[in-house]
Coordinates of C-alpha atoms in Angstrom, one line a residue:
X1 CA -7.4 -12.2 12.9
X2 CA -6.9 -8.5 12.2
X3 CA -9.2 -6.2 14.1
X4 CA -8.9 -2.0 13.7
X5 CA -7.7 0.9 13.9
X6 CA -4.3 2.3 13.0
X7 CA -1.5 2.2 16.0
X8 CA 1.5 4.3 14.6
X9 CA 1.5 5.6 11.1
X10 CA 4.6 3.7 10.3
X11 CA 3.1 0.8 10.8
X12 CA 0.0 2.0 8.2
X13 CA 2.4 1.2 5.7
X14 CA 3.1 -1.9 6.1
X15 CA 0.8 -4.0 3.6
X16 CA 2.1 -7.1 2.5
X17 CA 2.1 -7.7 -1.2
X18 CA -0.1 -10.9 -0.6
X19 CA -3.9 -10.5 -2.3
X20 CA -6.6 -11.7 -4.4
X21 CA -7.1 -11.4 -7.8
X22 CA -9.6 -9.1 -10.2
X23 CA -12.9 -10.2 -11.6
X24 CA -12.6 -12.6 -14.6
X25 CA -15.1 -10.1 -16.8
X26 CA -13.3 -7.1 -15.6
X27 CA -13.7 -4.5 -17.7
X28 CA -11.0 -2.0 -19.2
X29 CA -10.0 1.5 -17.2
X30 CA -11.9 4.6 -18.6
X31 CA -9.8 6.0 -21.1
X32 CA -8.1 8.8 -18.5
X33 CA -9.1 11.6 -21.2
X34 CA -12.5 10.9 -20.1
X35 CA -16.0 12.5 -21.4
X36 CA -16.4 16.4 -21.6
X37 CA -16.6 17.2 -18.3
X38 CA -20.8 18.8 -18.6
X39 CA -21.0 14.6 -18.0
X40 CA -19.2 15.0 -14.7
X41 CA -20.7 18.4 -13.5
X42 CA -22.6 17.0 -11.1
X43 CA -19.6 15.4 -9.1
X44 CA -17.3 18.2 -9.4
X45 CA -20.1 20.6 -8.2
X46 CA -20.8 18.9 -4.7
X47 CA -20.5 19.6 -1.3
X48 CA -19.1 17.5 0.9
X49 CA -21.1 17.3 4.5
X50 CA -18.9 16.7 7.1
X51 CA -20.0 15.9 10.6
X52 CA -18.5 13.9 13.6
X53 CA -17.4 10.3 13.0
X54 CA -19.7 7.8 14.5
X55 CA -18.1 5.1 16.2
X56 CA -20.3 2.1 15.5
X57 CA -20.0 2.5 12.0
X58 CA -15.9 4.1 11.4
X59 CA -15.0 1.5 14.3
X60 CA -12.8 4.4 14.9
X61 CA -10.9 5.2 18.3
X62 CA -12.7 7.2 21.2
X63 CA -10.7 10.1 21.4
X64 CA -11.1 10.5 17.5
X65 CA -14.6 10.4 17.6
X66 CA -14.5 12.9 20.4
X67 CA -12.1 14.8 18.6
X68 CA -13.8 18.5 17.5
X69 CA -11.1 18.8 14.9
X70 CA -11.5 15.7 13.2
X71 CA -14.8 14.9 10.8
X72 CA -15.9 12.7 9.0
X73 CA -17.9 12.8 5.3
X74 CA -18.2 11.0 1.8
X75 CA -18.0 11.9 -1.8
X76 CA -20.0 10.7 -4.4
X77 CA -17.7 9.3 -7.8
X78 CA -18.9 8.0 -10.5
X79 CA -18.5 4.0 -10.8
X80 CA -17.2 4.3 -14.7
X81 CA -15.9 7.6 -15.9
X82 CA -16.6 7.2 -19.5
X83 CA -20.2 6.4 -18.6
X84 CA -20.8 8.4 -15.2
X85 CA -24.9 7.2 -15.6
X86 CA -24.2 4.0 -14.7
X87 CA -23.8 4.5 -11.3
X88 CA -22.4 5.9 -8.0
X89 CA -19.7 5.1 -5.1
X90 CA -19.7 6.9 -2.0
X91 CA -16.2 7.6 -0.9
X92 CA -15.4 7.4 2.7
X93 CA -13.0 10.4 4.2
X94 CA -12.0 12.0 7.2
X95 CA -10.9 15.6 7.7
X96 CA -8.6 16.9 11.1
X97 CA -8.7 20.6 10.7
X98 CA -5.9 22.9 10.4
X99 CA -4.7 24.4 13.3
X100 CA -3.8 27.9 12.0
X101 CA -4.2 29.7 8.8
X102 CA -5.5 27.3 6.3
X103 CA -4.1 27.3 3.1
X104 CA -5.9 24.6 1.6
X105 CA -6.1 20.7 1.9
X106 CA -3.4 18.1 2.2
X107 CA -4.6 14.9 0.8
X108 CA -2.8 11.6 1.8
X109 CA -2.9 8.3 0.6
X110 CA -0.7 5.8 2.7
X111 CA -0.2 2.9 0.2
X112 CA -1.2 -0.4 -0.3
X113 CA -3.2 -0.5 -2.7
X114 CA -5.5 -1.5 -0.4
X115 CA -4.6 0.9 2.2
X116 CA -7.7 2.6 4.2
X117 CA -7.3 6.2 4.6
X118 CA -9.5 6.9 7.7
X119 CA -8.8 4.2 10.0
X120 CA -4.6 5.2 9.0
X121 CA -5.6 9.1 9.4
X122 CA -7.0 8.3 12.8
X123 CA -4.0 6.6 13.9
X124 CA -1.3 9.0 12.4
X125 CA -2.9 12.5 13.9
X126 CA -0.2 13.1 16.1
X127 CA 2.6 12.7 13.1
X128 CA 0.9 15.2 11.1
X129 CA 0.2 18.1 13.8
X130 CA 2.8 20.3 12.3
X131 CA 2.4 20.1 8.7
X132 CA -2.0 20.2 10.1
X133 CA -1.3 24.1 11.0
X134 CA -1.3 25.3 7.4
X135 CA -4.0 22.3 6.0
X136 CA -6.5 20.3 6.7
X137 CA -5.0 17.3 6.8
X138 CA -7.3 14.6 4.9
X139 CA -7.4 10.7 4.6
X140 CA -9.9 8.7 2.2
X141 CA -10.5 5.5 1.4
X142 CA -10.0 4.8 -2.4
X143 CA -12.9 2.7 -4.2
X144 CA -13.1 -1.0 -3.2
X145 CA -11.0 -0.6 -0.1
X146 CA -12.6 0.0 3.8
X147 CA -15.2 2.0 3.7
X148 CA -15.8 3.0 0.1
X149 CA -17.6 -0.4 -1.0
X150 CA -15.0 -3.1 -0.2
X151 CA -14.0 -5.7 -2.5
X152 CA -13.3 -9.2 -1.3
X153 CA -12.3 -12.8 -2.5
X154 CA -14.6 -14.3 0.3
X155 CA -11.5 -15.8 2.5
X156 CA -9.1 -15.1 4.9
X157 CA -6.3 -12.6 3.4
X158 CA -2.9 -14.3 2.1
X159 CA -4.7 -17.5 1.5
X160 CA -1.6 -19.3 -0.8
X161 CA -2.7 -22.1 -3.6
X162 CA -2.7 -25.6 -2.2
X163 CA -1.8 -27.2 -5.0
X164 CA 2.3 -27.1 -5.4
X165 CA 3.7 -26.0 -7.7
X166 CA 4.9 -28.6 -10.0
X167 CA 1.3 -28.8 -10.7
X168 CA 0.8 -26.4 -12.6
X169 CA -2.8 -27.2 -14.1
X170 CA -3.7 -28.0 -10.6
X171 CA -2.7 -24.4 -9.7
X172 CA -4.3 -22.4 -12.7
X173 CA -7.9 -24.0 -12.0
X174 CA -7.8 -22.7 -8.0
X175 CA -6.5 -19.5 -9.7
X176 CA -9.4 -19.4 -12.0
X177 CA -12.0 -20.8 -8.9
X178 CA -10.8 -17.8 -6.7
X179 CA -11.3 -15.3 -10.0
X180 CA -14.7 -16.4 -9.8
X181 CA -15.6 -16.1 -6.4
X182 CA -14.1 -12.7 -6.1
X183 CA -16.2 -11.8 -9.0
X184 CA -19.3 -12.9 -6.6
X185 CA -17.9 -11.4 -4.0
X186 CA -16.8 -8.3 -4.5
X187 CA -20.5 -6.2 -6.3
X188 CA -20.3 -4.0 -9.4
X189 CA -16.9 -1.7 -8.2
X190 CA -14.2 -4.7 -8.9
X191 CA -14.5 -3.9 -12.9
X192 CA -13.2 0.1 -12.3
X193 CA -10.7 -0.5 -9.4
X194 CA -7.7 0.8 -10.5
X195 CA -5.0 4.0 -10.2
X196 CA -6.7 5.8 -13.4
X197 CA -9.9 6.0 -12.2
X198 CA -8.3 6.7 -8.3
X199 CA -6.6 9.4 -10.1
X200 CA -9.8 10.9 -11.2
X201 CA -11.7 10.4 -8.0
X202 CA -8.8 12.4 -5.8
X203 CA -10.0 15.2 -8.2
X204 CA -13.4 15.0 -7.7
X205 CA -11.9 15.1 -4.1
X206 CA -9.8 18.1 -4.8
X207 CA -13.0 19.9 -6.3
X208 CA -15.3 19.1 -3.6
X209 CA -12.5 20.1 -0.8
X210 CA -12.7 23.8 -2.6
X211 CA -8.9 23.3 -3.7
X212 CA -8.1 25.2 -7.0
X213 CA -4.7 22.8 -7.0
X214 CA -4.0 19.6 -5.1
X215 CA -2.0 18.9 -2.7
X216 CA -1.0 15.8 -1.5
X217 CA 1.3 13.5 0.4
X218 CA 1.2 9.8 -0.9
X219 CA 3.5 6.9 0.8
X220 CA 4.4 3.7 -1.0
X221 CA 1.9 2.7 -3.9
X222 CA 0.5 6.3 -3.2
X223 CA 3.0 7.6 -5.1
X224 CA 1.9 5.8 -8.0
X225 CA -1.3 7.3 -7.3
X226 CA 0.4 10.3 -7.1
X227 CA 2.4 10.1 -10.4
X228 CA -0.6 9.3 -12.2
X229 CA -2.5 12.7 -11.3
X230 CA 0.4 14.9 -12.5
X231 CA 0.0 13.2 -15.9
X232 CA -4.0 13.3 -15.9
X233 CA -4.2 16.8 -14.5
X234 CA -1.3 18.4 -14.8
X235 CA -3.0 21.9 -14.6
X236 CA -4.4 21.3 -11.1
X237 CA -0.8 20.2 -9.3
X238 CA -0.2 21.8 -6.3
X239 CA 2.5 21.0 -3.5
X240 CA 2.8 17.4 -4.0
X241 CA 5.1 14.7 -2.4
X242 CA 6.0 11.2 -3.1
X243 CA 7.5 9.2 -0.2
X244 CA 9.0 5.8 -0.8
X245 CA 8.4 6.0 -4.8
X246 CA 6.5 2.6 -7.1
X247 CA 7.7 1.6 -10.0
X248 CA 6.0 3.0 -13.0
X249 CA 7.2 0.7 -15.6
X250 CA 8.1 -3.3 -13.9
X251 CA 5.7 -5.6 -14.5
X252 CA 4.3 -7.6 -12.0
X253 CA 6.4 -10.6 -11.9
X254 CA 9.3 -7.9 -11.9
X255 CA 7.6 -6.2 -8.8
X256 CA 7.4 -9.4 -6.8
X257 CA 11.0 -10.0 -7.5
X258 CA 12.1 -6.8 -6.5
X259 CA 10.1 -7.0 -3.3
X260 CA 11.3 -10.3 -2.3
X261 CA 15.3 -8.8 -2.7
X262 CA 14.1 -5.6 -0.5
X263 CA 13.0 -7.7 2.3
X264 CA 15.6 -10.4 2.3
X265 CA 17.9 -7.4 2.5
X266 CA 16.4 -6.1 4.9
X267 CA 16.3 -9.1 7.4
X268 CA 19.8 -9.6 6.4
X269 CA 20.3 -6.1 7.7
X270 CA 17.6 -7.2 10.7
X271 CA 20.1 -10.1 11.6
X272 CA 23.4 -8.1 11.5
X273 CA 22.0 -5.4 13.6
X274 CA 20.7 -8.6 16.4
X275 CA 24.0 -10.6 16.3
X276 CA 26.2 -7.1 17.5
X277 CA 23.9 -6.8 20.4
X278 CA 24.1 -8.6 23.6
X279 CA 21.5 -11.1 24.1
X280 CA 20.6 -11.8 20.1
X281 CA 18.6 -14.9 20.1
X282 CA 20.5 -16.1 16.9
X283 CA 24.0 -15.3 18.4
X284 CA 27.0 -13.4 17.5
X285 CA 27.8 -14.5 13.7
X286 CA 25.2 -12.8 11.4
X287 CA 25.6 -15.9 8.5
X288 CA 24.7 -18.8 11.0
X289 CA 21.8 -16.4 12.0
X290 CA 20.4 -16.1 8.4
X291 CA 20.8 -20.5 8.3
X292 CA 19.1 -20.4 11.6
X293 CA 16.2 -18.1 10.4
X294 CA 15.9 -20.3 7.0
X295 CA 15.8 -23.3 9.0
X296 CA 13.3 -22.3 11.7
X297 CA 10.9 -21.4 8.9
X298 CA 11.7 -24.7 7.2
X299 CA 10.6 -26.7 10.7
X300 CA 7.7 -24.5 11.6
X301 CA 6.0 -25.3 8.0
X302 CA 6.7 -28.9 8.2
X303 CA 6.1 -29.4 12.3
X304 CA 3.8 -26.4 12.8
X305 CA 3.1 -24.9 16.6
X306 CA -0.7 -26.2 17.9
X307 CA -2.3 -24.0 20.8
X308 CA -5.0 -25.8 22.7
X309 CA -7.6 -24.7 20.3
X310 CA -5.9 -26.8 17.9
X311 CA -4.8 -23.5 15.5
X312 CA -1.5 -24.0 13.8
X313 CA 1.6 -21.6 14.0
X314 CA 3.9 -21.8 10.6
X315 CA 6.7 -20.8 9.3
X316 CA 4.5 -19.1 7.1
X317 CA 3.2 -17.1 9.9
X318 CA 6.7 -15.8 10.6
X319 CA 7.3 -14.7 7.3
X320 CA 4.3 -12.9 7.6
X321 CA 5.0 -11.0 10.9
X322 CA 8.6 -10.0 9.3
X323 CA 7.2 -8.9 6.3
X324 CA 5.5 -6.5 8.4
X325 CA 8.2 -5.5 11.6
X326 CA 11.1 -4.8 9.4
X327 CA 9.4 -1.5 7.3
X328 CA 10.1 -0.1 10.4
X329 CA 13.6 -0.3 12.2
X330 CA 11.6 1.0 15.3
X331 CA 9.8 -2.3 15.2
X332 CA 13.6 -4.0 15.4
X333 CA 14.1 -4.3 19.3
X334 CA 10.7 -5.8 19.9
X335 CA 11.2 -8.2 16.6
X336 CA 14.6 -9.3 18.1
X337 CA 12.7 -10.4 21.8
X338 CA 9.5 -12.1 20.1
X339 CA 11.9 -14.5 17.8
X340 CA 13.8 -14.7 21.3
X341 CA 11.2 -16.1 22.7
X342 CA 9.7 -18.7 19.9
X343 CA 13.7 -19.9 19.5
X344 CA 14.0 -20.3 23.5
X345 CA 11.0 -21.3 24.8
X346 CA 8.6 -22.3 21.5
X347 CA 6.3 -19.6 22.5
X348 CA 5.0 -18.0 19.6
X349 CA 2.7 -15.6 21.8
X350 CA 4.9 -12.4 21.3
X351 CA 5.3 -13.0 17.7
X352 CA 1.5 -13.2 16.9
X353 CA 0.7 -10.0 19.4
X354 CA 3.5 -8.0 17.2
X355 CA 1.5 -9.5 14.1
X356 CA -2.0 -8.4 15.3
X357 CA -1.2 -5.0 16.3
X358 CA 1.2 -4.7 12.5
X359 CA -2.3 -6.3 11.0
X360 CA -4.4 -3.8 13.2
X361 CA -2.6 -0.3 11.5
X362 CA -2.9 -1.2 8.1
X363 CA -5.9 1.3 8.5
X364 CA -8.3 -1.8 7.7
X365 CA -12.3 -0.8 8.6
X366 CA -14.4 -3.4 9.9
X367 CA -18.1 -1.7 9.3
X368 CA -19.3 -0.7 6.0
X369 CA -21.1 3.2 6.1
X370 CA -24.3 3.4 5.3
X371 CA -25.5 -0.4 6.8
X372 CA -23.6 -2.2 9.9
X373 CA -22.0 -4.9 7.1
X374 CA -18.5 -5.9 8.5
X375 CA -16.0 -5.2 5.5
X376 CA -14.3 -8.4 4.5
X377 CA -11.4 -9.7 6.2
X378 CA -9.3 -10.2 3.2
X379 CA -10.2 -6.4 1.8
X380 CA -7.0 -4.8 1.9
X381 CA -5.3 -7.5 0.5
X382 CA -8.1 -8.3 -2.3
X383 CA -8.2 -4.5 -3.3
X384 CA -4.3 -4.8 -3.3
X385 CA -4.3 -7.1 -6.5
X386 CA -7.1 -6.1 -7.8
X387 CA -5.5 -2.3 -8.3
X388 CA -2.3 -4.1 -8.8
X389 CA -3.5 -6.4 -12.1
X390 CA -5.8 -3.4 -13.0
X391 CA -2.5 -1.2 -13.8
X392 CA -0.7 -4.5 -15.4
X393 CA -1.4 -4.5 -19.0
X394 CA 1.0 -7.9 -19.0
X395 CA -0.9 -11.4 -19.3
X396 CA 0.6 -14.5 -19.8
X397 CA -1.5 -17.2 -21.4
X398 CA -1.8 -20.5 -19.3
X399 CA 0.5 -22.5 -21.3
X400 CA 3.4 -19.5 -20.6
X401 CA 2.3 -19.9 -17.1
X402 CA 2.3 -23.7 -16.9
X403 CA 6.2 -23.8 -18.9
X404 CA 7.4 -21.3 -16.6
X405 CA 5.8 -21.8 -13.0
X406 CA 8.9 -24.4 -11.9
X407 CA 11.3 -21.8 -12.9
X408 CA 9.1 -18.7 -11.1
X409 CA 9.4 -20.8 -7.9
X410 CA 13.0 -21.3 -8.2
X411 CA 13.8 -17.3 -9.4
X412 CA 11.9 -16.3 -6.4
X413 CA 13.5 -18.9 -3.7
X414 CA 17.0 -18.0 -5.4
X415 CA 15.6 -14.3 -4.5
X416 CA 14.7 -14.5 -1.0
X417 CA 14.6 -18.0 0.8
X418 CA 12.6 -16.4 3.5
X419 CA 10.3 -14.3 1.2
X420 CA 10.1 -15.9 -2.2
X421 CA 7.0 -18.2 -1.7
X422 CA 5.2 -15.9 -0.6
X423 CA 6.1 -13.0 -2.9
X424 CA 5.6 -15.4 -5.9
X425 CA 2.0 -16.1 -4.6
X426 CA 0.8 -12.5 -6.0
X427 CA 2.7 -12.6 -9.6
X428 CA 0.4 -15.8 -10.0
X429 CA -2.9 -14.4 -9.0
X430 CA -2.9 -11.8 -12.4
X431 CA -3.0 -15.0 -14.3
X432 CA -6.4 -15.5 -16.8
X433 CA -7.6 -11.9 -15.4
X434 CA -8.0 -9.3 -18.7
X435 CA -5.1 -7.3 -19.3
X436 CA -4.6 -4.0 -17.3
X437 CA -4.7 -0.6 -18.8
X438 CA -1.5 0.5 -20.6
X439 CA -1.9 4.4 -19.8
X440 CA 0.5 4.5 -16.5
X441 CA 3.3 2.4 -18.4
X442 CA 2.9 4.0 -21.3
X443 CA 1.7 8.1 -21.0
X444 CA 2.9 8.6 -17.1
X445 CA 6.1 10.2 -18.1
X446 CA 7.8 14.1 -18.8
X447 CA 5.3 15.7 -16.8
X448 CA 4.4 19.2 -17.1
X449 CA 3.9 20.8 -13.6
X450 CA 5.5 22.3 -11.1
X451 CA 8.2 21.0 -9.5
X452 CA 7.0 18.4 -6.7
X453 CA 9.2 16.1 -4.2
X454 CA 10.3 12.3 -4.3
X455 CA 11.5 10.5 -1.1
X456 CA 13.4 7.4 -1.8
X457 CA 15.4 5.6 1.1
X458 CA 18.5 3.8 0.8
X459 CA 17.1 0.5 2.6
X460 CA 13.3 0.3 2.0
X461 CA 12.7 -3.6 1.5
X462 CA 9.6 -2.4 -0.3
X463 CA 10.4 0.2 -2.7
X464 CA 14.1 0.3 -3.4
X465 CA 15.7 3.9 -3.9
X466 CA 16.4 2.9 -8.0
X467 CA 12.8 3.3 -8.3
X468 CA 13.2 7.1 -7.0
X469 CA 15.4 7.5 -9.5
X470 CA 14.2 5.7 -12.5
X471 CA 10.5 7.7 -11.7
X472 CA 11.9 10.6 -11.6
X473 CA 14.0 10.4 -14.3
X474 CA 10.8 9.6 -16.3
X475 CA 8.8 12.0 -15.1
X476 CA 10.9 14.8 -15.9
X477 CA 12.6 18.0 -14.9
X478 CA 9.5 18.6 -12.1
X479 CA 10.7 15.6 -9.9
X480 CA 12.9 16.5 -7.4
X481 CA 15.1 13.6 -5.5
X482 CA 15.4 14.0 -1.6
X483 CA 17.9 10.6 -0.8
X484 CA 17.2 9.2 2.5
X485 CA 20.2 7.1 3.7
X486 CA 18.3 5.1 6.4
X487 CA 16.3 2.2 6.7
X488 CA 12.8 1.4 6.5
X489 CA 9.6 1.6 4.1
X490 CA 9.3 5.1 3.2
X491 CA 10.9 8.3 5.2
X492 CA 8.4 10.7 6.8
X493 CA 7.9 8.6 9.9
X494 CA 10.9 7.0 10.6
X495 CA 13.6 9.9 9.7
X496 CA 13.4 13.7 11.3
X497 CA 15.7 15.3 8.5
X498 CA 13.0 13.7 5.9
X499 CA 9.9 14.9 7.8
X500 CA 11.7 18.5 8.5
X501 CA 12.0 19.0 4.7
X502 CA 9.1 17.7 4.0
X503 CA 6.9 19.9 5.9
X504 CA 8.5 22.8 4.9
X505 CA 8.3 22.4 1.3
X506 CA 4.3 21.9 2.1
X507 CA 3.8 24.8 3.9
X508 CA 6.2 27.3 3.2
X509 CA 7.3 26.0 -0.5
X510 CA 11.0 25.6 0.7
X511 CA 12.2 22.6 -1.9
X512 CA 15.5 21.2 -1.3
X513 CA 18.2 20.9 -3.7
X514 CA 17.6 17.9 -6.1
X515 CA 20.2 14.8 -5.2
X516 CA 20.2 16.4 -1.7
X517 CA 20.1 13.7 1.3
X518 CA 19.4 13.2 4.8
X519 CA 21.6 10.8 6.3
X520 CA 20.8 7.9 8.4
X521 CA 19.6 8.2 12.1

């Protein structure tokens, strides 16, 4: 069970790429150029009331609530852009004020999608104290995730098909079953999630924060997020950085594949850092420990773990905790003496505490504002495929789907042995759902702003460092590369060269060199 708020902003990032699926009647983005802007005066001319966070509804931590820097407010968005009359969303955000002379606001998104801004703000305070003496530092939840009304599917999050795969008709009717529950589920937002109309909302943001230009810090899908606002409102770019940089262009199938490489590579790395220490579980010789990790998943899914309660540990459940402990090589030691302790002693205990607190600071919210309604346990990963197939103009038909589901399952297993069933879930869950907007594949590209900062690090299992590269090559001459030669999901929390140059291109404009690097630490 996941429970709240975030522990370490490292681990905010870690959101598995495991969700549910869109509405079946979802309807297309707003087209980004939007109405004249008289239709939107009423959003771009509000206030934003900010007040202490209340516990019983943020399920936020003590000392936050008690915190006379931090606040909490909302802002109202329109739920369709091209026709703001047909109703309203009230964004959920939460503002830690600047310590010294305030410059502005610093916006930050920490991924996902599906990522909830003020539950992750309220565990990453400390991390941005430095950067918080020139801005007011300010997370939000995006529409449809935590607080700002939360989609769901109406299950448990990473619920895989049960029908295998050779199947495949079997498969496509519990993929069209689950499209039509989340459609119940999920209320009138599910049509309009997506990063164009998030785009236009961090605006209306920007406005109502009294910001002339935005600023902004986005990790992981954020930087999508990010990319997308230079192109919709390239007038109104401020200092803006991109930390562990989404594709603009792969298609969802290519995603999945991409992510399944990035974390096999990383537990490969994982394995060959265990097997030089003294006391590695797995030994001394790193390609016996990969068999042995392959096999132990193997047994645990066919002979799982039973607690007296009679719950099941899997294999599955491994993969899952992995997924999450190797975004952050800092997560490494304690990874090493949980799997220690399942392989010695069949005691899974360590593993599923290390899985609860990873599952804990994803930033997920557990009361809705406004009402005491517990946002759905699957949110973050339903709001993570429902953005995900919004932005995905690809759609396979169902006989594509049925010809080519046996050879999915075997691209992905060839991929990742560890990681390919479950990364293969998502690619599936796009199928029958409308076709995505084309905008960010097709317009998001030679942007004309000022110059703004990408992050990309050498071993991210998430978002390999050719993505860096190919977005900034597409976005133009105003991406600048910082190379991060570590490891880990994104740079600003895990690498003290990164942060350093961040921070001081946010505050005192100081942008390094493009191609410059930090090395590994």
């Amino acid at each position: 069970m996941r429970s709240t708020p975030a522990l370490t902003a490292a681990a905010v990032l870690a959101l598995t790429l495991a969700g549910l699926p869109v509405a079946a009647d979802q309807a297309a983005p707003a087209d980004p150029s939007g109405p004249a802007k008289a239709d939107l005066r009423r959003f771009y001319t509000q206030k934003i009331k900010w007040a202490a966070c209340k516990p019983d509804v943020q399920n936020l931590p003590e000392n936050i609530t008690k915190d006379k820097d931090v606040s909490c407010g909302k802002v109202t968005v329109p739920l369709d852009y091209a026709k703001p009359g047909r109703g309203t969303l009230g964004l959920a955000m939460m503002k830690i004020k600047a310590s010294g002379d305030k410059r502005g606001s610093l916006l930050v998104n920490f991924g996902g999608p599906g990522g909830a801004g003020v539950a992750g703000l309220a565990g990453a305070k400390k991390d941005f104290g430095y950067v918080g003496k020139g801005y007011d530092v300010v997370g939000f939840d995006p529409r449809g995730v935590g607080l700002s009304d939360p989609v769901s599917c109406g299950g448990e999050p990473e619920e895989d098909p049960e029908a295998a795969a050779d199947d495949a008709a079997a498969v496509l009717r519990q993929l069209r079953e689950t499209a039509a529950k989340c459609a119940k589920e999920s209320g009138p937002v599910l049509p309009y999630i997506g990063t164009v109309n998030v785009s236009r909302d961090l605006d209306v943001m920007r406005q109502a924060l009294g910001d002339k230009k935005l600023n902004y810090l986005g990790f992981s899908y954020g930087t999508r997020l990010g990319a997308v606002y230079t192109a919709q409102f390239p007038k109104k770019v401020g200092r803006v950085v991109l930390d562990g940089v989404d594709t603009l262009t792969e298609n969802v199938e290519e995603q999945g594949l991409v992510g399944a490489e990035g974390r096999q590579t990383a537990l490969d790395n994982f394995l060959l850092w265990c097997t030089k220490n003294a006391g590695c579980v797995f030994g001394e010789d790193s390609r016996a420990a990969r068999q042995a990790m392959v096999k132990l998943i193997g047994d645990l899914d066919a002979y799982p773990l039973k607690s007296m309660d009679g719950q099941e540990f899997t294999g599955q459940d491994v993969v899952s905790v992995l997924g999450t402990a190797l975004y952050s090589r800092q997560a490494w030691p304690a990874l090493s003496q949980a799997l220690g302790a399942l392989l010695a002693d069949g005691d899974p205990r360590a593993l599923l505490r290390m899985g609860g607190a990873m599952g804990d600071a994803t930033g997920q919210a557990r009361v809705a504002a406004g009402g005491r309604t517990e946002v759905p346990e699957d949110n973050s990963s339903a709001a993570l495929m429902a953005v995900n197939c919004a932005d995905d103009p690809d759609r396979p038909g169902a006989k594509r789907v049925e010809k080519e589901i046996s050879r999915l399952e075997t691209e992905f297993e060839e991929a990742s042995p560890v990681f390919g069933r479950s990364m293969l879930f998502p690619v599936l869950l796009c199928f029958g759902r409308p076709a995505g907007t084309d905008y960010i594949r097709d317009d998001v590209r030679d942007v004309d702003t000022p110059k703004f900062l990408l992050v990309g690090t050498r071993g991210d299992p998430a978002t390999p460092y050719r993505w860096t590269v190919e977005t900034a090559e597409r976005l133009g001459s105003s991406a600048v590369v910082l190379d991060n030669k570590g490891d880990g999901h994104t740079g600003y929390f895990g690498s003290k060269c990164v942060k350093d140059k961040v921070d001081a291109f946010l505050l005192y404009k100081e942008m390094p060199k493009n191609g410059s690097s930090c090395a590994a630490e």
